[in-house]
Every structure is written in structure tokens, then in C-alpha cells.
XYZ file of C-alpha atoms in Angstrom:
511
model
C -35.226 31.511 51.775
C -38.892 32.641 51.691
C -40.666 32.905 48.353
C -38.138 30.767 46.517
C -35.672 33.641 46.276
C -32.059 32.563 46.453
C -28.861 34.571 46.858
C -26.564 34.492 43.856
C -23.131 34.789 45.386
C -21.640 37.401 43.090
C -18.264 37.271 41.463
C -18.322 40.393 39.373
C -17.962 44.118 39.722
C -21.359 45.772 39.513
C -19.796 49.187 38.883
C -18.989 50.224 35.349
C -15.424 51.380 34.775
C -14.741 54.736 33.227
C -11.523 55.279 31.331
C -10.294 57.874 33.811
C -7.166 56.149 35.058
C -4.899 57.822 32.443
C -1.202 57.213 32.881
C -1.840 55.313 36.092
C -3.830 52.754 34.128
C -0.935 52.276 31.731
C 1.451 51.756 34.624
C -0.947 49.183 36.094
C -0.849 47.249 32.834
C 2.962 46.977 33.049
C 3.403 45.993 36.684
C 1.229 45.101 39.676
C 0.408 47.748 42.264
C 2.300 47.620 45.553
C 0.084 50.070 47.472
C -3.218 48.935 48.988
C -5.926 50.877 50.759
C -7.402 50.090 54.169
C -10.635 49.026 52.499
C -8.794 46.578 50.263
C -6.923 45.105 53.225
C -10.184 44.664 55.129
C -11.775 43.065 52.078
C -8.884 40.663 51.688
C -9.175 39.599 55.327
C -12.912 39.012 55.008
C -12.592 37.244 51.658
C -9.200 35.511 51.694
C -7.791 33.523 48.806
C -9.553 35.372 46.029
C -8.063 36.771 42.881
C -9.632 39.376 40.637
C -10.154 39.027 36.906
C -8.937 42.311 35.460
C -11.531 43.216 32.837
C -10.195 46.700 32.130
C -9.953 47.120 28.372
C -11.645 43.762 27.698
C -12.983 43.276 24.186
C -14.345 40.558 21.925
C -11.866 39.418 19.281
C -13.547 40.064 15.938
C -10.848 40.843 13.401
C -8.977 38.351 11.172
C -5.731 39.968 12.363
C -6.480 38.590 15.836
C -7.241 34.903 15.294
C -8.508 32.485 17.915
C -6.209 31.180 20.589
C -3.806 28.477 19.289
C -4.940 26.273 22.171
C -8.334 25.951 20.465
C -7.364 22.599 19.001
C -8.967 19.348 20.084
C -6.288 16.679 20.492
C -8.830 13.900 20.051
C -10.286 15.259 16.836
C -13.714 14.950 18.445
C -16.876 16.762 17.443
C -16.433 20.117 19.136
C -18.253 23.305 18.252
C -15.590 26.008 18.068
C -16.363 29.532 19.123
C -14.209 32.141 17.350
C -15.404 34.953 19.618
C -12.666 34.848 22.248
C -12.667 37.636 24.827
C -9.331 39.408 25.141
C -8.284 40.503 28.656
C -5.253 42.679 27.876
C -4.596 43.765 31.467
C -5.000 40.504 33.359
C -1.620 39.215 34.518
C -2.407 36.996 37.553
C -2.211 33.218 37.300
C -5.516 31.406 36.726
C -5.467 27.723 37.550
C -9.024 26.621 36.871
C -11.384 25.900 33.987
C -15.189 25.837 33.994
C -17.722 23.573 32.311
C -21.513 23.767 32.118
C -22.914 20.351 31.182
C -26.544 20.479 30.078
C -28.881 17.919 28.571
C -27.719 18.579 25.009
C -24.406 20.461 25.148
C -21.369 20.778 27.381
C -19.937 24.327 27.350
C -16.314 24.900 28.315
C -14.605 28.176 29.326
C -10.897 28.541 30.055
C -8.252 31.261 30.228
C -5.014 31.087 28.260
C -1.928 33.195 27.750
C -0.702 33.938 24.278
C 2.834 32.522 24.317
C 3.672 33.850 20.866
C 2.455 37.364 21.613
C 4.520 40.199 23.060
C 1.396 41.768 24.567
C 0.369 41.118 28.194
C -2.855 39.528 29.266
C -4.654 36.593 27.744
C -8.011 35.338 26.563
C -11.177 33.668 27.726
C -11.802 30.812 25.295
C -15.180 29.226 24.540
C -15.808 25.710 23.285
C -18.792 23.345 23.313
C -19.382 19.634 22.813
C -22.490 17.506 22.439
C -23.276 15.982 25.817
C -23.554 12.552 24.186
C -19.834 12.973 23.473
C -18.877 14.264 26.886
C -15.778 12.059 26.789
C -14.391 14.340 24.064
C -14.924 17.287 26.414
C -13.146 15.498 29.251
C -10.271 14.614 26.922
C -9.926 18.251 25.949
C -9.832 19.241 29.619
C -7.076 16.675 30.106
C -5.219 18.355 27.245
C -5.600 21.705 29.032
C -4.313 20.146 32.235
C -1.215 18.758 30.496
C -0.481 22.155 28.949
C -1.338 24.209 32.016
C 2.171 25.643 32.456
C 2.341 26.999 28.897
C -1.258 28.221 28.921
C -1.443 29.900 32.311
C 1.866 29.643 34.090
C 0.685 27.105 36.664
C 1.430 23.406 37.076
C -1.039 20.626 36.111
C -1.486 19.702 39.768
C -2.962 23.135 40.500
C -5.774 22.761 37.970
C -9.325 22.798 39.317
C -12.555 22.200 37.388
C -15.591 24.338 38.196
C -18.689 22.461 37.037
C -22.349 23.414 36.794
C -25.487 22.100 35.105
C -27.107 18.698 35.580
C -24.077 16.978 34.080
C -21.896 18.260 36.910
C -23.648 15.631 39.036
C -24.158 12.970 36.381
C -20.530 12.991 35.221
C -18.884 14.097 38.469
C -17.101 10.825 39.192
C -16.014 10.373 35.579
C -14.393 13.812 35.423
C -12.587 13.342 38.731
C -11.279 9.898 37.795
C -10.144 10.858 34.291
C -8.462 14.129 35.263
C -7.379 13.434 38.829
C -8.274 16.985 39.912
C -10.727 18.683 42.242
C -14.190 19.183 40.745
C -16.298 21.840 42.470
C -19.997 21.902 41.635
C -21.915 25.166 41.539
C -25.640 25.872 41.383
C -26.833 26.194 37.789
C -29.240 29.133 38.160
C -26.798 31.052 40.302
C -24.060 30.675 37.696
C -26.386 31.850 34.933
C -27.038 35.124 36.772
C -23.371 35.728 37.595
C -22.373 35.069 33.988
C -25.067 37.321 32.548
C -24.272 40.159 34.965
C -20.624 39.908 33.921
C -21.436 40.208 30.236
C -23.942 43.038 30.717
C -21.684 45.193 32.870
C -18.175 44.434 31.663
C -17.912 43.374 28.007
C -18.392 45.941 25.212
C -20.223 44.876 22.051
C -21.646 41.809 23.799
C -25.315 42.643 24.411
C -27.488 43.737 21.483
C -31.042 44.143 20.262
C -32.284 42.614 17.023
C -34.807 43.497 14.346
C -35.062 43.048 10.580
C -34.360 46.746 10.005
C -31.539 46.970 12.573
C -30.102 43.446 12.865
C -27.498 44.067 15.573
C -27.675 47.222 17.644
C -25.190 46.992 20.528
C -26.137 48.124 24.013
C -23.588 50.033 26.087
C -22.351 48.215 29.221
C -24.197 49.618 32.202
C -24.338 49.292 35.977
C -28.046 49.967 36.637
C -29.248 46.683 35.193
C -31.823 45.485 37.745
C -34.473 44.259 37.700
C -34.563 42.122 34.577
C -35.715 38.738 33.311
C -33.433 36.025 31.978
C -34.969 33.504 29.593
C -32.445 30.699 29.343
C -33.230 28.407 26.404
C -31.364 25.129 26.559
C -32.887 21.668 26.171
C -35.792 23.145 28.147
C -36.507 26.751 29.134
C -36.138 28.504 32.504
C -37.318 32.051 33.193
C -35.689 33.932 36.054
C -36.611 37.224 37.665
C -33.392 38.915 38.790
C -33.894 41.681 41.365
C -30.261 42.330 42.289
C -26.720 40.962 42.080
C -27.488 38.301 44.695
C -31.240 37.820 44.376
C -33.166 35.824 41.793
C -36.300 33.740 41.521
C -37.329 31.165 38.945
C -40.788 32.310 37.918
C -41.574 29.912 35.099
C -40.444 28.003 32.063
C -41.498 25.450 29.480
C -40.436 21.974 28.424
C -40.613 23.023 24.759
C -37.054 24.189 24.098
C -33.976 23.337 22.109
C -34.230 19.650 22.954
C -37.753 19.622 21.489
C -36.562 21.102 18.198
C -33.605 18.741 18.066
C -35.693 15.667 18.874
C -38.592 16.275 16.492
C -36.376 17.300 13.580
C -34.279 14.186 14.170
C -37.451 12.221 13.404
C -38.671 14.338 10.486
C -35.459 15.301 8.671
C -32.084 13.723 7.821
C -30.204 16.360 9.866
C -27.610 14.907 12.230
C -26.688 17.968 14.294
C -28.376 20.999 15.787
C -26.349 23.366 13.599
C -27.412 21.442 10.502
C -31.032 21.847 11.568
C -30.608 25.594 12.008
C -28.927 25.799 8.608
C -31.859 24.004 6.985
C -34.308 26.316 8.741
C -32.451 29.325 7.347
C -33.174 28.107 3.809
C -36.758 26.955 4.379
C -40.142 28.535 3.707
C -42.584 27.987 6.547
C -45.475 29.297 4.403
C -45.458 25.934 2.604
C -46.178 24.165 5.888
C -47.900 26.681 8.216
C -51.391 28.055 7.768
C -51.104 31.846 7.689
C -53.627 34.576 8.394
C -53.581 35.354 4.668
C -54.588 31.767 3.874
C -57.749 32.287 5.920
C -58.648 35.932 5.202
C -56.891 36.423 1.900
C -55.291 39.561 3.340
C -54.209 41.145 6.637
C -56.528 41.109 9.640
C -55.802 44.740 10.375
C -58.475 45.201 13.000
C -56.497 43.162 15.530
C -53.067 43.947 14.091
C -52.307 40.662 12.330
C -50.359 40.687 9.087
C -51.221 38.252 6.324
C -47.895 36.516 6.976
C -48.690 35.885 10.670
C -48.823 32.184 11.508
C -52.392 31.164 12.365
C -51.608 27.463 12.785
C -48.174 25.835 12.840
C -48.104 22.882 10.397
C -51.713 23.782 9.594
C -51.404 23.093 5.847
C -49.918 19.630 6.159
C -53.052 17.518 6.512
C -54.960 19.324 3.760
C -52.039 19.217 1.343
C -51.416 15.557 2.133
C -54.997 14.689 1.193
C -54.715 16.734 -2.002
C -51.487 14.943 -2.889
C -53.103 11.540 -2.337
C -56.002 12.445 -4.654
C -53.559 13.643 -7.305
C -51.572 10.431 -6.999
C -54.708 8.348 -7.505
C -55.685 10.370 -10.571
C -52.188 10.067 -12.058
C -51.891 6.305 -11.818
C -53.900 4.735 -9.096
C -52.697 3.026 -5.999
C -49.469 1.062 -5.844
C -46.825 -0.365 -3.542
C -49.265 -2.159 -1.265
C -52.188 0.266 -1.437
C -54.169 -2.148 -3.600
C -53.782 -4.732 -0.848
C -54.938 -2.162 1.688
C -57.997 -1.302 -0.417
C -58.983 -4.947 -0.795
C -58.454 -5.536 2.916
C -60.744 -2.602 3.717
C -63.428 -3.941 1.345
C -63.179 -7.454 2.756
C -63.423 -6.143 6.291
C -66.893 -4.693 5.553
C -68.480 -7.926 6.857
C -67.749 -9.270 10.349
C -66.895 -12.754 9.045
C -64.482 -11.435 6.429
C -62.931 -9.087 8.974
C -62.253 -11.942 11.384
C -60.767 -14.078 8.596
C -58.601 -11.217 7.323
C -57.378 -10.363 10.817
C -56.419 -13.970 11.526
C -54.678 -14.312 8.178
C -52.780 -11.028 8.641
C -51.563 -11.954 12.086
C -50.132 -15.187 10.711
C -48.674 -14.129 7.360
C -48.324 -10.350 7.481
C -46.530 -9.304 10.706
C -45.745 -5.813 9.411
C -47.736 -3.210 7.515
C -47.194 -2.769 3.736
C -44.506 -0.411 2.529
C -45.221 3.321 2.030
C -47.640 4.075 -0.776
C -46.926 6.163 -3.807
C -49.532 8.640 -2.583
C -47.821 9.070 0.789
C -44.446 9.492 -0.856
C -45.929 12.043 -3.223
C -47.384 13.915 -0.246
C -44.133 13.938 1.667
C -42.272 15.243 -1.364
C -44.236 18.476 -1.010
C -42.686 19.226 2.388
C -38.959 19.748 2.307
C -36.777 19.253 5.376
C -35.899 22.943 5.218
C -39.572 24.012 5.280
C -40.350 21.670 8.168
C -37.316 22.912 10.107
C -38.290 26.546 9.721
C -41.890 25.886 10.700
C -40.928 24.052 13.886
C -38.308 26.672 14.764
C -40.961 29.379 14.501
C -43.458 27.340 16.528
C -41.077 26.849 19.445
C -39.675 30.391 19.313
C -43.144 31.971 19.210
C -44.227 29.874 22.178
C -41.176 30.901 24.216
C -41.583 34.558 23.244
C -45.220 34.727 24.332
C -44.602 32.935 27.645
C -41.648 35.253 28.324
C -43.849 38.295 27.691
C -46.573 37.002 30.009
C -44.071 36.337 32.805
C -42.477 39.758 32.369
C -45.929 41.340 32.485
C -46.868 39.539 35.685
C -43.629 40.594 37.401
C -43.375 44.113 35.962
C -40.100 43.607 34.051
C -39.271 45.598 30.916
C -35.808 44.195 30.080
C -35.750 40.586 28.891
C -32.434 38.839 28.147
C -32.481 35.684 26.064
C -29.643 33.233 26.628
C -28.870 29.581 26.012
C -27.461 27.490 23.194
C -30.804 27.273 21.369
C -30.333 30.735 19.850
C -26.788 30.460 18.437
C -27.052 33.885 16.788
C -29.690 32.499 14.403
C -31.486 35.451 12.702
C -34.921 33.799 12.418
C -34.907 32.814 16.086
C -33.833 36.244 17.334
C -36.277 38.056 15.070
C -39.167 35.847 16.217
C -38.403 36.331 19.913
C -37.800 40.063 19.529
C -40.954 40.569 17.460
C -43.062 38.617 19.964
C -41.900 40.792 22.874
C -42.393 44.005 20.909
C -45.817 42.975 19.544
C -47.375 41.780 22.792
C -45.948 44.627 24.889
C -46.797 47.250 22.253
C -43.164 48.329 22.271
C -42.942 48.828 26.048
C -40.552 45.904 26.638
C -37.220 45.132 25.008
C -35.619 41.815 24.113
C -31.818 41.586 24.406
C -29.436 38.968 23.049
C -25.794 38.098 23.697
C -22.954 36.979 21.484
C -21.925 34.378 24.065
C -25.501 33.449 24.942
C -24.727 29.764 25.436
C -21.921 30.329 27.948
C -23.630 32.222 30.762
C -23.504 29.300 33.175
C -19.934 28.320 32.312
C -18.688 31.900 32.737
C -20.577 32.193 36.018
C -18.915 29.018 37.287
C -15.537 30.317 36.096
C -16.019 33.493 38.122
C -17.059 31.608 41.259
C -13.908 29.568 41.785
C -12.675 29.369 45.384
C -9.478 27.565 46.441
C -10.033 24.523 48.583
C -10.009 25.086 52.376
C -9.748 28.828 51.897
C -9.920 31.062 54.929
C -8.044 31.048 58.228
C -7.160 27.388 58.933
C -9.987 26.399 56.623
C -12.527 27.597 59.185
C -14.533 29.729 56.752
C -15.779 27.023 54.395
C -19.341 27.486 53.269
C -21.911 25.174 51.777
C -20.484 21.754 51.068
C -22.645 20.258 48.376
C -25.708 18.378 49.579
C -27.342 17.949 46.196
C -28.560 20.083 43.305
C -28.976 23.716 44.238
C -26.060 23.876 46.697
C -22.624 24.968 45.588
C -19.305 24.138 47.150
C -17.038 26.718 48.722
C -19.224 29.682 47.832
C -17.952 33.155 48.674
C -18.899 36.765 48.257
C -17.476 38.622 45.291
C -15.626 41.909 45.838
C -14.379 44.680 43.588
C -11.701 47.307 43.794
C -13.322 49.640 41.251
C -10.225 49.568 39.023
C -11.424 47.148 36.406
C -11.000 44.063 38.595
C -14.001 41.738 38.646
C -13.536 39.384 41.584
C -13.466 35.846 40.358
C -14.257 34.850 43.900
C -11.097 32.988 43.542
C -8.543 32.088 41.000
C -5.394 31.074 42.787
C -3.067 34.066 43.056
C -0.019 32.038 43.906
């Protein structure tokens, strides 16, 4: 398509539902409707094989009285990141025989629907679970567990299970998933799924989208239908920025390689943290002012003329080199050089003449294959920078960079609503505040940053909503888009809506 604009085959209802169904709505919750309109019949003929996810009355499970789904148990005991924020679908009664997974460079995100066998209430839940991609086998094992328990969870048999996959890992691990599970694996375009998932959350789920600031930490936005145009900034291992003009139209307008994978990688080198959540926890307790050079360190106060507070970061990690040199001088004054530094000093003195330098170099290459151990001065310097301070400084550096690039892209394309998604955020206050402040500061309050409670599951939810049964259509003659590589989905179909709280999944099996 010209200009790099691609259709996002929708699987959601773009119209917001009003609670005007009254007694009829209650009757619908107890039994399926038997009457259909001409429009619905026509829609069914055009889009055969689809089933609609009934989102009427959907809500996020927050209270202790409504704990997470019992199925949220990993049979392998693997390292899974459990989401407690299930989404309750009290009016959905149709069988759903598929699960969805979004496998990125760092995390694999899983979404599945389950009944509540011990509950007397109808409906069920969307469940959310993630695994480190390095342990994708744990994710596959959990999917096998879901397959084995498919009858109890959803009322369908294990043979009916289908896996909807998106993200780069849907290609990398395609054969492994198929072989281990023995089920169909349908791959969907990553960007397309992100848009479908985000549209679903914006329009259908109350208390999902919110704004953030230090004075008003979580102000929820009301689900709305007039959501276009907007920008999605998806922060995973890297960052993609998408301009979304409508329910089926988007364009990738930019991005950056400095994302969650950058934070994870650098902090793995600089700190003892072993997981991304541990890094975020350290950052929450750190003080970046001990590492970063601030405006106040340069001016001694605010730089009010251009609107910079004294606490504004002038240079990320800007204090490190100066403080390291100060620490080395203090170490020398306190007790001189040790642990190999005396050898280094002598070597430097001896190398002042060319002859001595050649002799020293030859001797070192024969008897000293490795450099001396860390000096007391270097250890003293490093002791001034805690892992928590380093973590917070790097988190701010990456978040500020993303925030400014997002503002510039939104300015170029005339977009005032900016949604931040991806597993980098994880509801972390410092990250959200930095991104929100950057958008507000650079736009002078004209643009708004939005966040989501399920920000890491946009792609997985989009894939979940796109499911189409295999060979759907009259005699299988209406198949579209067999996969030919990244960017092409399999069995894509148009989403439809009946306006009664049913968001078309584009296809869960209704049998």
C-alpha cells in the first residue's frame, strides 16, 4: 500500500456500548438470542465462522474477594511473571478454543480465556501471563497444560485448540510450538495486532487507560469511540512508534533501538540484578542525583529563563568520571596505592624510555598475560555508586530519550494523544512520570500521554481477537493471506460488531 500504510484487519467493536439494554440485557446474559436481523444474517454470510467476544459488563478484577483464575498455575514451576489483573467477561458464554502468544526479544506474553468452574456466575476471564523469552520452553509447557485442560477451562476438546502467535518469536519458535503441542499455529502481523489490542482496551475496558502525574498518579480515562488519530509508542526490547489514523490504517513513523533491552543489557553488566523486575525495584530505591549531573550542579539553582528546574538532568551519568577521580585521590591520600597499582606505577615510570618500554612490553607478554587485579582506588570509587542509583539514572536516561522522540514524532504528524505500551513500563511510577512529564513539558501541555494497565499485552490481545478457523468460508474458498514472511498474517478477516456488547473476535470457534 502506498506510503507504508497498512490495513489493520479489525476484530473489535469501535462503537461504545451504553447501558440501555435494561431487562433485555439481563435476559441476554441468561440465554442466547434466537432472533437475528437481516443485517446480522448478511454479516454472517460475508464473514462466516466468526464468533463475537461479548464485552458487555467487562471489568478488571481488582478486589481480593475476586482472586485470579485458578488456572494461573504453572505446572512446570518455571519462571513466569504472573499478572493478577484478569479481565472478567461476565456475559460471554460462547466456546473459545484458542490461546494467543506474543513472543518478543525479551518476553513472551500469553493471553487465554477460561471459565470459572467453581463459580455459579456465567462468563469467564481473560488471563494474562508472561515468560522470559530465554525460557520460552516454560511458556510452551504452560500452553500444553492449557491444551490438556481445555475441556474444563473452556468447554472444548484439546484437539480444537489453536495457537495465535505474533511477534518475532512466532517465526523463530514456530516449528517448536507446533511439534510440542501438535496444534495449528497461526501467525499474525505484529504491528497489526498491537493496534487491534490497543483499540480494544481503549474502547471496551473500563479503568484500563489512565494518565499519570506526581500530583494525580492514576486518573482513569473513560472508554470512548472517537479515538483516532493517535500515536502508539510500543516499548519492548526496542521501540516502535505508530501513527494510527483509523481502525484499519496505521503507519510506523519512527522508533529507537534504545528500549527495554538496552536497560536490561546494560544493568546486567553494571549491577547484580538477575531479572528486569529486580532492576526496576532497584531503580525505585535509587537516587539518580548521585550519578547524574543536574542543572543545579551547574548553575547552583534553577535555570528559570528556559524553564529548567535545578533537578533537571543536564547530563546522564555526568558525575561519574569526576567523582571517580576524586575517589582515587582520596584513596591515595588515605594509604597509597595497593593491589597491583604499585606495579602499574613502576611500569609507567619504566616505560618513559623507549628501551625500557620495549623490555617491559616483552616481559609482560611472557609473564603477565592478564592485567593486575582492581585497585583499592577503583574499588573505593565504585563504592560511591550503588546499583540502585545506577539503575535509576539509566532508567531516566532511556525514558527521557523515548519521551522526547515520541513528542517530536507526534509534532511532525499532528497527533495530540500518545499511548505508551510495552513491557518496559510495567506500571513503574518513575518511568510513567518521566514519559508523561516529557510530553507535557515539550508540548507545553497541548499533548497528553496515556498508559494502560495491560500495557505489555497489546499484541497478544490483538492476536487473540484475530483468530479465524482454518479453511473458513464456503468450501474454504475465502481464505486470505497465507503467510509469506513477516508482515503477512494467516487467515485474516474483517471484524464485525452487532452493537450489543459483542466485539468480533474475527473468529473463536462457535461450535
